[in-house]
PDB file of C-alpha atoms in Angstrom:
ATOM      1  CA  UNK A  26      80.443 104.286 121.836  1.00 62.00           C
ATOM      2  CA  UNK A  27      79.064 106.752 124.587  1.00 68.00           C
ATOM      3  CA  UNK A  28      80.421 109.776 126.571  1.00 71.00           C
ATOM      4  CA  UNK A  29      81.805 107.362 129.500  1.00 78.00           C
ATOM      5  CA  UNK A  30      83.161 105.058 126.984  1.00 79.00           C
ATOM      6  CA  UNK A  31      84.937 108.011 125.345  1.00 79.00           C
ATOM      7  CA  UNK A  32      86.505 109.514 128.449  1.00 82.00           C
ATOM      8  CA  UNK A  33      87.757 106.184 129.388  1.00 87.00           C
ATOM      9  CA  UNK A  34      89.582 105.595 126.341  1.00 90.00           C
ATOM     10  CA  UNK A  35      90.845 109.083 126.043  1.00 88.00           C
ATOM     11  CA  UNK A  36      91.938 108.758 129.498  1.00 91.00           C
ATOM     12  CA  UNK A  37      93.929 105.320 129.081  1.00 93.00           C
ATOM     13  CA  UNK A  38      95.672 106.538 125.711  1.00 94.00           C
ATOM     14  CA  UNK A  39      96.581 109.936 126.942  1.00 94.00           C
ATOM     15  CA  UNK A  40      98.237 108.064 130.167  1.00 95.00           C
ATOM     16  CA  UNK A  41     100.106 106.393 127.838  1.00 95.00           C
ATOM     17  CA  UNK A  42     101.227 108.804 125.844  1.00 96.00           C
ATOM     18  CA  UNK A  43     102.201 110.667 129.070  1.00 95.00           C
ATOM     19  CA  UNK A  44     104.307 107.408 130.014  1.00 95.00           C
ATOM     20  CA  UNK A  45     106.436 107.877 126.896  1.00 94.00           C
ATOM     21  CA  UNK A  46     106.950 111.500 127.713  1.00 94.00           C
ATOM     22  CA  UNK A  47     107.993 111.003 130.789  1.00 94.00           C
ATOM     23  CA  UNK A  48     110.347 108.208 129.270  1.00 91.00           C
ATOM     24  CA  UNK A  49     111.733 110.629 126.792  1.00 91.00           C
ATOM     25  CA  UNK A  50     112.070 113.720 129.180  1.00 91.00           C
ATOM     26  CA  UNK A  51     114.048 111.765 131.741  1.00 87.00           C
ATOM     27  CA  UNK A  52     116.560 110.535 128.942  1.00 83.00           C
ATOM     28  CA  UNK A  53     117.044 114.167 127.523  1.00 82.00           C
ATOM     29  CA  UNK A  54     117.985 115.068 131.230  1.00 81.00           C
ATOM     30  CA  UNK A  55     120.478 112.299 131.172  1.00 75.00           C
ATOM     31  CA  UNK A  56     122.105 113.392 127.726  1.00 72.00           C
ATOM     32  CA  UNK A  57     121.943 117.187 129.024  1.00 72.00           C
ATOM     33  CA  UNK A  58     123.830 116.594 132.013  1.00 67.00           C
ATOM     34  CA  UNK A  59     126.466 114.564 130.636  1.00 57.00           C
ATOM     35  CA  UNK A  60     125.995 111.437 132.608  1.00 48.00           C
ATOM     36  CA  UNK A  61     125.914 109.310 129.511  1.00 44.00           C
ATOM     37  CA  UNK A  62     126.844 109.064 126.126  1.00 44.00           C
ATOM     38  CA  UNK A  63     125.003 108.384 122.991  1.00 41.00           C
ATOM     39  CA  UNK A  64     127.994 107.533 120.689  1.00 43.00           C
ATOM     40  CA  UNK A  65     128.878 103.678 119.700  1.00 42.00           C
ATOM     41  CA  UNK A  66     126.257 101.265 120.380  1.00 42.00           C
ATOM     42  CA  UNK A  67     125.656  99.933 117.224  1.00 42.00           C
ATOM     43  CA  UNK A  68     123.758 100.254 113.684  1.00 40.00           C
ATOM     44  CA  UNK A  69     120.460 100.156 115.889  1.00 44.00           C
ATOM     45  CA  UNK A  70     121.841 102.793 117.690  1.00 49.00           C
ATOM     46  CA  UNK A  71     121.703 106.679 117.189  1.00 55.00           C
ATOM     47  CA  UNK A  72     124.882 108.490 117.366  1.00 55.00           C
ATOM     48  CA  UNK A  73     124.964 111.695 119.987  1.00 57.00           C
ATOM     49  CA  UNK A  74     124.841 114.344 116.946  1.00 57.00           C
ATOM     50  CA  UNK A  75     121.617 112.759 115.679  1.00 66.00           C
ATOM     51  CA  UNK A  76     119.836 112.389 118.933  1.00 70.00           C
ATOM     52  CA  UNK A  77     119.303 115.920 120.185  1.00 75.00           C
ATOM     53  CA  UNK A  78     117.057 115.810 117.109  1.00 82.00           C
ATOM     54  CA  UNK A  79     115.233 112.867 117.629  1.00 85.00           C
ATOM     55  CA  UNK A  80     114.771 113.202 121.323  1.00 87.00           C
ATOM     56  CA  UNK A  81     113.226 117.153 120.554  1.00 88.00           C
ATOM     57  CA  UNK A  82     111.021 116.005 117.771  1.00 91.00           C
ATOM     58  CA  UNK A  83     109.993 112.912 119.856  1.00 92.00           C
ATOM     59  CA  UNK A  84     109.164 114.705 122.826  1.00 93.00           C
ATOM     60  CA  UNK A  85     107.478 117.334 121.181  1.00 95.00           C
ATOM     61  CA  UNK A  86     105.519 114.710 119.538  1.00 96.00           C
ATOM     62  CA  UNK A  87     104.321 113.047 122.369  1.00 95.00           C
ATOM     63  CA  UNK A  88     103.680 116.449 124.200  1.00 95.00           C
ATOM     64  CA  UNK A  89     101.158 117.165 120.912  1.00 95.00           C
ATOM     65  CA  UNK A  90      99.397 113.859 121.617  1.00 96.00           C
ATOM     66  CA  UNK A  91      98.577 114.509 125.131  1.00 95.00           C
ATOM     67  CA  UNK A  92      97.127 117.784 124.042  1.00 94.00           C
ATOM     68  CA  UNK A  93      95.012 116.195 121.048  1.00 92.00           C
ATOM     69  CA  UNK A  94      93.753 113.317 124.012  1.00 91.00           C
ATOM     70  CA  UNK A  95      93.066 116.318 126.020  1.00 90.00           C
ATOM     71  CA  UNK A  96      91.131 118.259 123.581  1.00 88.00           C
ATOM     72  CA  UNK A  97      89.121 115.077 122.541  1.00 83.00           C
ATOM     73  CA  UNK A  98      87.858 114.763 126.054  1.00 81.00           C
ATOM     74  CA  UNK A  99      86.955 117.609 127.023  1.00 80.00           C
ATOM     75  CA  UNK A 100      85.111 119.053 123.738  1.00 74.00           C
ATOM     76  CA  UNK A 101      83.784 116.058 121.772  1.00 65.00           C
ATOM     77  CA  UNK A 102      80.353 116.173 123.185  1.00 64.00           C
ATOM     78  CA  UNK A 103      80.461 119.828 123.254  1.00 64.00           C
ATOM     79  CA  UNK A 104      77.428 120.974 120.638  1.00 63.00           C
ATOM     80  CA  UNK A 105      78.460 124.619 120.466  1.00 62.00           C
ATOM     81  CA  UNK A 106      80.951 125.429 118.492  1.00 61.00           C
ATOM     82  CA  UNK A 107      81.617 121.967 117.542  1.00 64.00           C
ATOM     83  CA  UNK A 108      83.173 122.587 114.017  1.00 68.00           C
ATOM     84  CA  UNK A 109      85.796 124.864 115.977  1.00 75.00           C
ATOM     85  CA  UNK A 110      87.072 122.245 118.271  1.00 76.00           C
ATOM     86  CA  UNK A 111      86.925 119.897 115.298  1.00 80.00           C
ATOM     87  CA  UNK A 112      89.314 122.117 113.404  1.00 84.00           C
ATOM     88  CA  UNK A 113      91.590 122.641 116.434  1.00 87.00           C
ATOM     89  CA  UNK A 114      91.536 118.752 117.009  1.00 89.00           C
ATOM     90  CA  UNK A 115      92.552 118.332 113.046  1.00 90.00           C
ATOM     91  CA  UNK A 116      95.495 120.863 113.633  1.00 92.00           C
ATOM     92  CA  UNK A 117      97.071 119.535 116.279  1.00 93.00           C
ATOM     93  CA  UNK A 118      97.203 116.048 114.792  1.00 93.00           C
ATOM     94  CA  UNK A 119      98.910 117.095 111.683  1.00 94.00           C
ATOM     95  CA  UNK A 120     101.249 118.986 113.861  1.00 94.00           C
ATOM     96  CA  UNK A 121     102.069 115.242 116.136  1.00 94.00           C
ATOM     97  CA  UNK A 122     101.897 113.362 113.096  1.00 94.00           C
ATOM     98  CA  UNK A 123     104.606 115.673 111.219  1.00 95.00           C
ATOM     99  CA  UNK A 124     106.912 115.543 114.652  1.00 94.00           C
ATOM    100  CA  UNK A 125     106.378 112.095 114.529  1.00 95.00           C
ATOM    101  CA  UNK A 126     107.736 111.629 110.976  1.00 94.00           C
ATOM    102  CA  UNK A 127     110.901 113.877 111.571  1.00 92.00           C
ATOM    103  CA  UNK A 128     111.898 111.568 114.643  1.00 91.00           C
ATOM    104  CA  UNK A 129     111.974 108.745 112.828  1.00 90.00           C
ATOM    105  CA  UNK A 130     113.695 110.254 109.343  1.00 90.00           C
ATOM    106  CA  UNK A 131     116.229 110.898 112.011  1.00 87.00           C
ATOM    107  CA  UNK A 132     116.462 107.310 112.619  1.00 86.00           C
ATOM    108  CA  UNK A 133     115.934 106.718 108.621  1.00 87.00           C
ATOM    109  CA  UNK A 134     118.312 108.603 107.473  1.00 85.00           C
ATOM    110  CA  UNK A 135     121.362 107.324 110.332  1.00 82.00           C
ATOM    111  CA  UNK A 136     120.501 104.088 108.492  1.00 82.00           C
ATOM    112  CA  UNK A 137     121.220 105.355 105.033  1.00 81.00           C
ATOM    113  CA  UNK A 138     124.602 106.812 106.204  1.00 78.00           C
ATOM    114  CA  UNK A 139     125.251 103.151 107.872  1.00 77.00           C
ATOM    115  CA  UNK A 140     124.206 101.420 104.669  1.00 75.00           C
ATOM    116  CA  UNK A 141     126.032 103.339 102.390  1.00 70.00           C
ATOM    117  CA  UNK A 142     129.606 103.007 104.741  1.00 71.00           C
ATOM    118  CA  UNK A 143     128.965  99.401 104.490  1.00 65.00           C
ATOM    119  CA  UNK A 144     128.338  99.010 100.905  1.00 62.00           C
ATOM    120  CA  UNK A 145     129.738 102.072  99.293  1.00 57.00           C
ATOM    121  CA  UNK A 146     132.503 104.097 101.281  1.00 53.00           C
ATOM    122  CA  UNK A 147     132.812 105.641 104.722  1.00 51.00           C
ATOM    123  CA  UNK A 148     132.606 109.194 102.848  1.00 52.00           C
ATOM    124  CA  UNK A 149     130.971 110.352  99.068  1.00 49.00           C
ATOM    125  CA  UNK A 150     127.284 111.625  99.714  1.00 47.00           C
ATOM    126  CA  UNK A 151     127.033 110.871 103.396  1.00 52.00           C
ATOM    127  CA  UNK A 152     127.470 115.145 103.993  1.00 58.00           C
ATOM    128  CA  UNK A 153     124.586 116.039 101.770  1.00 65.00           C
ATOM    129  CA  UNK A 154     122.442 113.626 103.696  1.00 74.00           C
ATOM    130  CA  UNK A 155     121.761 116.559 106.420  1.00 78.00           C
ATOM    131  CA  UNK A 156     120.797 118.812 103.688  1.00 83.00           C
ATOM    132  CA  UNK A 157     118.464 116.039 102.104  1.00 85.00           C
ATOM    133  CA  UNK A 158     116.906 115.530 105.768  1.00 87.00           C
ATOM    134  CA  UNK A 159     116.058 119.184 106.093  1.00 89.00           C
ATOM    135  CA  UNK A 160     114.735 119.157 101.982  1.00 91.00           C
ATOM    136  CA  UNK A 161     112.786 116.141 102.946  1.00 92.00           C
ATOM    137  CA  UNK A 162     111.381 117.362 106.286  1.00 93.00           C
ATOM    138  CA  UNK A 163     110.925 120.918 104.855  1.00 95.00           C
ATOM    139  CA  UNK A 164     108.664 119.366 102.006  1.00 94.00           C
ATOM    140  CA  UNK A 165     106.440 117.321 104.484  1.00 94.00           C
ATOM    141  CA  UNK A 166     105.808 120.517 106.508  1.00 96.00           C
ATOM    142  CA  UNK A 167     104.803 122.570 103.808  1.00 96.00           C
ATOM    143  CA  UNK A 168     102.407 119.785 102.501  1.00 94.00           C
ATOM    144  CA  UNK A 169     100.808 119.518 105.556  1.00 94.00           C
ATOM    145  CA  UNK A 170     100.305 123.159 106.061  1.00 94.00           C
ATOM    146  CA  UNK A 171      98.958 123.995 102.510  1.00 94.00           C
ATOM    147  CA  UNK A 172      96.498 120.833 103.086  1.00 92.00           C
ATOM    148  CA  UNK A 173      95.591 121.484 106.509  1.00 91.00           C
ATOM    149  CA  UNK A 174      94.714 125.323 105.602  1.00 91.00           C
ATOM    150  CA  UNK A 175      92.441 123.977 102.632  1.00 89.00           C
ATOM    151  CA  UNK A 176      90.418 121.717 105.213  1.00 86.00           C
ATOM    152  CA  UNK A 177      90.076 124.110 108.048  1.00 84.00           C
ATOM    153  CA  UNK A 178      89.585 127.803 105.707  1.00 82.00           C
ATOM    154  CA  UNK A 179      88.248 126.502 102.410  1.00 76.00           C
ATOM    155  CA  UNK A 180      85.147 124.190 103.520  1.00 64.00           C
ATOM    156  CA  UNK A 181      82.077 125.540 105.325  1.00 61.00           C
ATOM    157  CA  UNK A 182      81.478 122.048 106.471  1.00 63.00           C
ATOM    158  CA  UNK A 183      83.087 119.463 108.929  1.00 68.00           C
ATOM    159  CA  UNK A 184      86.337 119.060 108.310  1.00 71.00           C
ATOM    160  CA  UNK A 185      86.330 115.222 108.021  1.00 71.00           C
ATOM    161  CA  UNK A 186      83.691 116.106 104.853  1.00 73.00           C
ATOM    162  CA  UNK A 187      85.984 118.030 102.886  1.00 79.00           C
ATOM    163  CA  UNK A 188      87.636 116.744 100.022  1.00 86.00           C
ATOM    164  CA  UNK A 189      90.703 117.882 101.068  1.00 87.00           C
ATOM    165  CA  UNK A 190      90.610 115.724 104.344  1.00 87.00           C
ATOM    166  CA  UNK A 191      90.515 112.479 102.052  1.00 88.00           C
ATOM    167  CA  UNK A 192      93.295 114.209 100.149  1.00 91.00           C
ATOM    168  CA  UNK A 193      95.336 114.438 103.496  1.00 91.00           C
ATOM    169  CA  UNK A 194      94.574 111.099 104.011  1.00 92.00           C
ATOM    170  CA  UNK A 195      96.012 109.577 101.124  1.00 93.00           C
ATOM    171  CA  UNK A 196      98.914 112.168 101.434  1.00 94.00           C
ATOM    172  CA  UNK A 197      99.529 110.747 105.038  1.00 94.00           C
ATOM    173  CA  UNK A 198      98.760 106.692 103.659  1.00 94.00           C
ATOM    174  CA  UNK A 199     101.973 107.632 100.859  1.00 95.00           C
ATOM    175  CA  UNK A 200     104.294 109.136 103.490  1.00 94.00           C
ATOM    176  CA  UNK A 201     103.790 106.099 105.725  1.00 96.00           C
ATOM    177  CA  UNK A 202     104.056 103.661 103.094  1.00 96.00           C
ATOM    178  CA  UNK A 203     107.495 105.130 101.918  1.00 95.00           C
ATOM    179  CA  UNK A 204     108.638 105.231 105.160  1.00 94.00           C
ATOM    180  CA  UNK A 205     108.106 101.492 105.645  1.00 95.00           C
ATOM    181  CA  UNK A 206     109.784 100.664 102.620  1.00 95.00           C
ATOM    182  CA  UNK A 207     112.669 102.521 103.181  1.00 93.00           C
ATOM    183  CA  UNK A 208     113.273 100.981 106.742  1.00 92.00           C
ATOM    184  CA  UNK A 209     112.871  97.307 104.961  1.00 93.00           C
ATOM    185  CA  UNK A 210     115.334  98.299 102.065  1.00 91.00           C
ATOM    186  CA  UNK A 211     117.875  99.808 104.853  1.00 88.00           C
ATOM    187  CA  UNK A 212     117.317  97.368 107.267  1.00 88.00           C
ATOM    188  CA  UNK A 213     117.516  94.497 105.667  1.00 88.00           C
ATOM    189  CA  UNK A 214     120.556  95.686 103.903  1.00 86.00           C
ATOM    190  CA  UNK A 215     122.151  96.406 107.200  1.00 84.00           C
ATOM    191  CA  UNK A 216     121.317  93.224 108.474  1.00 83.00           C
ATOM    192  CA  UNK A 217     122.918  91.488 105.473  1.00 83.00           C
ATOM    193  CA  UNK A 218     125.922  93.650 105.720  1.00 78.00           C
ATOM    194  CA  UNK A 219     126.371  92.662 109.677  1.00 71.00           C
ATOM    195  CA  UNK A 220     125.879  89.073 109.167  1.00 71.00           C
ATOM    196  CA  UNK A 221     128.559  88.991 106.497  1.00 69.00           C
ATOM    197  CA  UNK A 222     131.342  90.564 109.223  1.00 61.00           C
ATOM    198  CA  UNK A 223     133.797  88.293 110.989  1.00 49.00           C
ATOM    199  CA  UNK A 224     132.713  88.659 115.550  1.00 52.00           C
ATOM    200  CA  UNK A 225     135.587  91.097 115.748  1.00 48.00           C
ATOM    201  CA  UNK A 226     134.239  93.260 112.906  1.00 49.00           C
ATOM    202  CA  UNK A 227     130.993  93.701 114.634  1.00 49.00           C
ATOM    203  CA  UNK A 228     129.483  97.042 115.408  1.00 47.00           C
ATOM    204  CA  UNK A 229     128.683  95.458 118.734  1.00 47.00           C
ATOM    205  CA  UNK A 230     130.142  92.635 120.474  1.00 43.00           C
ATOM    206  CA  UNK A 231     127.279  90.460 120.641  1.00 47.00           C
ATOM    207  CA  UNK A 232     127.403  88.059 118.018  1.00 48.00           C
ATOM    208  CA  UNK A 233     123.621  88.620 117.475  1.00 61.00           C
ATOM    209  CA  UNK A 234     123.592  92.047 116.587  1.00 73.00           C
ATOM    210  CA  UNK A 235     122.236  91.282 113.041  1.00 76.00           C
ATOM    211  CA  UNK A 236     119.297  89.461 114.910  1.00 81.00           C
ATOM    212  CA  UNK A 237     118.456  92.814 116.688  1.00 83.00           C
ATOM    213  CA  UNK A 238     118.492  94.615 113.714  1.00 84.00           C
ATOM    214  CA  UNK A 239     116.588  92.238 111.879  1.00 87.00           C
ATOM    215  CA  UNK A 240     114.080  93.066 114.942  1.00 90.00           C
ATOM    216  CA  UNK A 241     114.119  96.950 114.624  1.00 90.00           C
ATOM    217  CA  UNK A 242     113.602  96.403 110.712  1.00 91.00           C
ATOM    218  CA  UNK A 243     110.448  94.030 111.238  1.00 94.00           C
ATOM    219  CA  UNK A 244     108.879  96.526 113.899  1.00 94.00           C
ATOM    220  CA  UNK A 245     109.598  99.841 111.934  1.00 94.00           C
ATOM    221  CA  UNK A 246     108.343  98.592 108.790  1.00 95.00           C
ATOM    222  CA  UNK A 247     105.269  97.117 110.652  1.00 96.00           C
ATOM    223  CA  UNK A 248     104.225 100.018 112.385  1.00 95.00           C
ATOM    224  CA  UNK A 249     104.348 102.558 109.117  1.00 96.00           C
ATOM    225  CA  UNK A 250     103.009  99.996 106.981  1.00 96.00           C
ATOM    226  CA  UNK A 251     100.079  99.617 109.473  1.00 96.00           C
ATOM    227  CA  UNK A 252      99.329 103.415 109.604  1.00 95.00           C
ATOM    228  CA  UNK A 253      99.065 103.097 105.865  1.00 95.00           C
ATOM    229  CA  UNK A 254      96.769 100.722 105.570  1.00 95.00           C
ATOM    230  CA  UNK A 255      94.556 102.267 108.349  1.00 94.00           C
ATOM    231  CA  UNK A 256      94.884 105.721 106.899  1.00 94.00           C
ATOM    232  CA  UNK A 257      94.121 104.140 103.530  1.00 92.00           C
ATOM    233  CA  UNK A 258      91.414 102.191 104.553  1.00 91.00           C
ATOM    234  CA  UNK A 259      89.509 104.724 106.854  1.00 90.00           C
ATOM    235  CA  UNK A 260      89.271 107.196 103.563  1.00 86.00           C
ATOM    236  CA  UNK A 261      87.736 104.017 101.183  1.00 85.00           C
ATOM    237  CA  UNK A 262      85.564 103.397 103.716  1.00 81.00           C
ATOM    238  CA  UNK A 263      84.239 106.731 104.162  1.00 69.00           C
ATOM    239  CA  UNK A 264      84.964 106.694 107.547  1.00 64.00           C
ATOM    240  CA  UNK A 265      82.738 103.737 108.221  1.00 68.00           C
ATOM    241  CA  UNK A 266      85.408 102.016 110.479  1.00 78.00           C
ATOM    242  CA  UNK A 267      84.921 102.547 113.775  1.00 85.00           C
ATOM    243  CA  UNK A 268      86.668 105.651 115.524  1.00 84.00           C
ATOM    244  CA  UNK A 269      88.181 103.269 118.312  1.00 88.00           C
ATOM    245  CA  UNK A 270      89.824 100.780 115.737  1.00 91.00           C
ATOM    246  CA  UNK A 271      90.944 103.413 113.735  1.00 91.00           C
ATOM    247  CA  UNK A 272      92.421 105.571 116.752  1.00 91.00           C
ATOM    248  CA  UNK A 273      93.887 102.428 118.037  1.00 93.00           C
ATOM    249  CA  UNK A 274      95.931 101.168 115.015  1.00 95.00           C
ATOM    250  CA  UNK A 275      96.696 104.238 113.122  1.00 94.00           C
ATOM    251  CA  UNK A 276      97.590 106.055 115.913  1.00 95.00           C
ATOM    252  CA  UNK A 277      98.175 104.914 119.366  1.00 95.00           C
ATOM    253  CA  UNK A 278      99.682 101.217 118.741  1.00 95.00           C
ATOM    254  CA  UNK A 279     102.320 102.055 115.727  1.00 96.00           C
ATOM    255  CA  UNK A 280     103.047 105.313 117.508  1.00 95.00           C
ATOM    256  CA  UNK A 281     103.848 104.094 121.368  1.00 95.00           C
ATOM    257  CA  UNK A 282     105.655 100.510 120.172  1.00 95.00           C
ATOM    258  CA  UNK A 283     108.219 102.338 118.189  1.00 93.00           C
ATOM    259  CA  UNK A 284     108.933 105.334 119.971  1.00 92.00           C
ATOM    260  CA  UNK A 285     108.944 103.421 122.868  1.00 92.00           C
ATOM    261  CA  UNK A 286     111.589 100.400 121.187  1.00 90.00           C
ATOM    262  CA  UNK A 287     113.609 103.458 120.055  1.00 86.00           C
ATOM    263  CA  UNK A 288     113.650 105.170 123.533  1.00 86.00           C
ATOM    264  CA  UNK A 289     114.855 101.856 124.941  1.00 85.00           C
ATOM    265  CA  UNK A 290     117.738 101.290 122.385  1.00 81.00           C
ATOM    266  CA  UNK A 291     118.933 104.842 122.702  1.00 74.00           C
ATOM    267  CA  UNK A 292     118.737 103.814 126.580  1.00 73.00           C
ATOM    268  CA  UNK A 293     120.849 100.280 126.520  1.00 71.00           C
ATOM    269  CA  UNK A 294     123.099 102.042 124.188  1.00 66.00           C
ATOM    270  CA  UNK A 295     124.097 104.963 126.670  1.00 63.00           C
ATOM    271  CA  UNK A 296     124.240 102.290 129.331  1.00 63.00           C
ATOM    272  CA  UNK A 297     126.498  99.949 127.601  1.00 57.00           C
ATOM    273  CA  UNK A 298     128.638 103.292 126.953  1.00 57.00           C
ATOM    274  CA  UNK A 299     128.842 104.088 130.504  1.00 56.00           C
ATOM    275  CA  UNK A 300     130.071 101.000 131.333  1.00 55.00           C
ATOM    276  CA  UNK A 301     132.813 101.196 128.823  1.00 53.00           C
ATOM    277  CA  UNK A 302     133.757 104.867 129.539  1.00 52.00           C
ATOM    278  CA  UNK A 303     133.942 103.679 133.663  1.00 58.00           C
ATOM    279  CA  UNK A 304     136.293 100.567 132.253  1.00 53.00           C
ATOM    280  CA  UNK A 305     138.439 103.041 130.277  1.00 55.00           C
ATOM    281  CA  UNK A 306     138.522 105.123 133.940  1.00 58.00           C
ATOM    282  CA  UNK A 307     139.710 102.264 135.496  1.00 56.00           C
ATOM    283  CA  UNK A 308     142.359 101.218 133.371  1.00 59.00           C
ATOM    284  CA  UNK A 309     143.989 104.673 133.433  1.00 58.00           C
ATOM    285  CA  UNK A 310     143.654 104.349 137.139  1.00 63.00           C
ATOM    286  CA  UNK A 311     145.795 100.771 137.489  1.00 57.00           C
ATOM    287  CA  UNK A 312     148.255 102.851 134.790  1.00 58.00           C
ATOM    288  CA  UNK A 313     148.420 105.895 137.108  1.00 55.00           C
ATOM    289  CA  UNK A 314     149.079 103.155 140.376  1.00 56.00           C
ATOM    290  CA  UNK A 315     151.419 101.458 138.176  1.00 53.00           C
ATOM    291  CA  UNK A 316     149.209  98.173 137.885  1.00 50.00           C
ATOM    292  CA  UNK A 317     150.277  94.861 136.126  1.00 47.00           C
ATOM    293  CA  UNK A 318     148.072  92.340 134.208  1.00 47.00           C
ATOM    294  CA  UNK A 319     147.676  90.419 137.616  1.00 48.00           C
ATOM    295  CA  UNK A 320     145.080  93.108 138.541  1.00 48.00           C
ATOM    296  CA  UNK A 321     142.672  91.931 136.039  1.00 44.00           C
ATOM    297  CA  UNK A 322     141.442  89.602 138.306  1.00 47.00           C
ATOM    298  CA  UNK A 323     139.815  92.150 140.673  1.00 48.00           C
ATOM    299  CA  UNK A 324     138.599  93.592 137.339  1.00 45.00           C
ATOM    300  CA  UNK A 325     134.276  93.653 137.553  1.00 48.00           C
ATOM    301  CA  UNK A 326     132.565  90.500 135.298  1.00 45.00           C
ATOM    302  CA  UNK A 327     130.740  93.533 133.370  1.00 45.00           C
ATOM    303  CA  UNK A 328     133.975  95.405 132.893  1.00 44.00           C
ATOM    304  CA  UNK A 329     135.907  91.898 131.771  1.00 44.00           C
ATOM    305  CA  UNK A 330     132.826  91.255 129.461  1.00 43.00           C
ATOM    306  CA  UNK A 331     132.824  94.850 127.608  1.00 43.00           C
ATOM    307  CA  UNK A 332     137.099  94.191 127.340  1.00 42.00           C
ATOM    308  CA  UNK A 333     136.337  90.880 125.430  1.00 42.00           C
TER     309      UNK A 333
END
């Protein structure tokens, strides 16, 4: 790809990440101002206790990807100190991938918690999940730090020619396929548990909540499996694949699809609860004014739907 093509591709990708970043920042502002609550909404949504970690890590991830694209476009054709800029691009990419992993281990551990509640009990090992989440991410960041330092400082040649870079690719492929399998296992178990419930026992008022769970499961599983396959192929074919194909299917497509889906679900959950809170406030108002059941006909249709 020539310089013009690289700049056009990089600009489009950076714009897509920027749009996702704006959506994420707007959601963070809404949560911080207390305009909406993240509680409830179903097993495919995150509760407020976990959404802060998810949003912060996702926002940092998207920001690192924008920086990654900017560095690539600015310095991809600079011959002077090219090794330095290659190392910088590699480091920024590793930081972004690690933050992406953190974002979705939040979702994954929440699904594990919901699965345990559905099949075992509401207590048990749940308090230990927090420490398991911290330990898993600490292990990942330690491994990434070691591999990155080896790639950057232990080889005099281009970082992509280093044996440690190949190790990095296999490590990334292993991490992604592990996350993909975990999403498959926990997602399908949640789908099975939700289908067995009676309508009034479901985690959402919708009778198709298991379909939403299944869609989320398939999407997250496919995105991480695709990343794993692309990293593995990039290493096997000795980076002979076209860079634009590798970047699109290993980074851009799976990262943006999964990120926008989770942001959509989180915002949908906040909107649903905002309607619920509005309905509860209306009930208190009617009660204070001495309202009766006859006032039900004056309830907006949206609020009646929630109550039903």
